[in-house]
Short mmCIF file of C-alpha atoms in Angstrom, two decimals:
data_model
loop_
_atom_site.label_atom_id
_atom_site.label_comp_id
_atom_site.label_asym_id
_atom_site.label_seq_id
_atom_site.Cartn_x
_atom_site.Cartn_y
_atom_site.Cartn_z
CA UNK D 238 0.00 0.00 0.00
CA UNK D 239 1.67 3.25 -1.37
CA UNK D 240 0.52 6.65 0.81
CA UNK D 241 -1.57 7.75 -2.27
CA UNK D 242 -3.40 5.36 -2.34
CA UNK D 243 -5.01 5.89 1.38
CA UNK D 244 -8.14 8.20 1.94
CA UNK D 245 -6.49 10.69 4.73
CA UNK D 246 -9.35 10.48 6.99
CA UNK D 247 -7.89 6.72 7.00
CA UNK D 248 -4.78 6.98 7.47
CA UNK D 249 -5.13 9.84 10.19
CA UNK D 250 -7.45 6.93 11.87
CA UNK D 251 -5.20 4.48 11.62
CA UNK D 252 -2.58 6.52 12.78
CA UNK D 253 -4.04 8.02 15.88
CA UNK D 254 -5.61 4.03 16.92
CA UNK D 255 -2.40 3.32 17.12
CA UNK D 256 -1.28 5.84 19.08
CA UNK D 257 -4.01 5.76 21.70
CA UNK D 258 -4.62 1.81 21.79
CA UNK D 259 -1.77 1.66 24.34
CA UNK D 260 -1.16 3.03 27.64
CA UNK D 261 2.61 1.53 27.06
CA UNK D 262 4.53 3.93 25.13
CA UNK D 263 6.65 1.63 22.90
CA UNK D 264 3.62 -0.58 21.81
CA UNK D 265 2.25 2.45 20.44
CA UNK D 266 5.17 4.01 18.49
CA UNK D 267 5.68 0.08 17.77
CA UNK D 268 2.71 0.15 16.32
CA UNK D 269 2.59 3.64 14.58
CA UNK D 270 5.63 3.13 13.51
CA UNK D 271 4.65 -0.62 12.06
CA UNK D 272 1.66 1.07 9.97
CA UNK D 273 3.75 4.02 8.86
CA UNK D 274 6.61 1.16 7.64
CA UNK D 275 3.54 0.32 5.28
CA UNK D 276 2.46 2.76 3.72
CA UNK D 277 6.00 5.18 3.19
CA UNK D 278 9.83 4.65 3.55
CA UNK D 279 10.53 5.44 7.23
CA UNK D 280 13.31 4.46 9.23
CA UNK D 281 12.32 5.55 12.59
CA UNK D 282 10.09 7.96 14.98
CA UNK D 283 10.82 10.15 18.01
CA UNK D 284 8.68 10.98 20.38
CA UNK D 285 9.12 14.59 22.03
CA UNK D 286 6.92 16.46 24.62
CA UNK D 287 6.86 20.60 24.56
CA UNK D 288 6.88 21.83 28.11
CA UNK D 289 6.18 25.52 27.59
CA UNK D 290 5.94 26.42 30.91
CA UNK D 291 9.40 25.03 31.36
CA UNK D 292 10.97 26.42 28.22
CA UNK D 293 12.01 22.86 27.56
CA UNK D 294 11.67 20.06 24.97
CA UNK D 295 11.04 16.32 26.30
CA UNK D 296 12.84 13.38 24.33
CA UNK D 297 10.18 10.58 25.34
CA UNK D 298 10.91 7.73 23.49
CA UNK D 299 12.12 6.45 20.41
CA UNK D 300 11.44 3.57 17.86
CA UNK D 301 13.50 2.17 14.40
CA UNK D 302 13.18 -1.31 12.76
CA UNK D 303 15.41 -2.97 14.99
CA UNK D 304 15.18 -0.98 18.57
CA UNK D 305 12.42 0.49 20.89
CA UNK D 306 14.05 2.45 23.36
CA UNK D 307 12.43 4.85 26.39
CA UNK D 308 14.50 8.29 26.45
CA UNK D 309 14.21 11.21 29.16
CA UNK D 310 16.41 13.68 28.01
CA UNK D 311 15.78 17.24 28.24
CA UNK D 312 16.69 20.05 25.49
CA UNK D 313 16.63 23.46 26.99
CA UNK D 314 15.22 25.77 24.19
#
């Protein structure tokens, strides 16, 4: 399945079951990142919270083909 060839209400759904199906963070970047594999060439996903109030960016966790790792770093913006 090519990414043209979705409807984009679709694959935002997909996307976004996948994303909320788990209350474990790497099943659902596993996931996400499984579907997205599908449908375009990706290699891997990040996952970052913004904390405004803290002027801060959040490095949550991150997924590739081979490795599904939990991060807490913190980049001072």
């Amino acid at each position: 399945m090519e990414i043209e060839d979705i409807d984009r209400n679709e694959f935002f759904m997909q996307i976004t079951k996948r994303i909320c199906g788990s209350l474990d963070i790497e099943t659902a970047l596993w996931g996400c990142f499984k579907y997205l594999e599908g449908v375009m060439p990706v290699t891997g996903m990040n996952l970052h919270l913004f904390e405004q109030n803290l002027s801060e960016m959040r490095s949550v966790a991150q997924v590739t083909r081979y490795e599904i790792e939990k991060l807490d770093h913190i980049i001072p913006l």
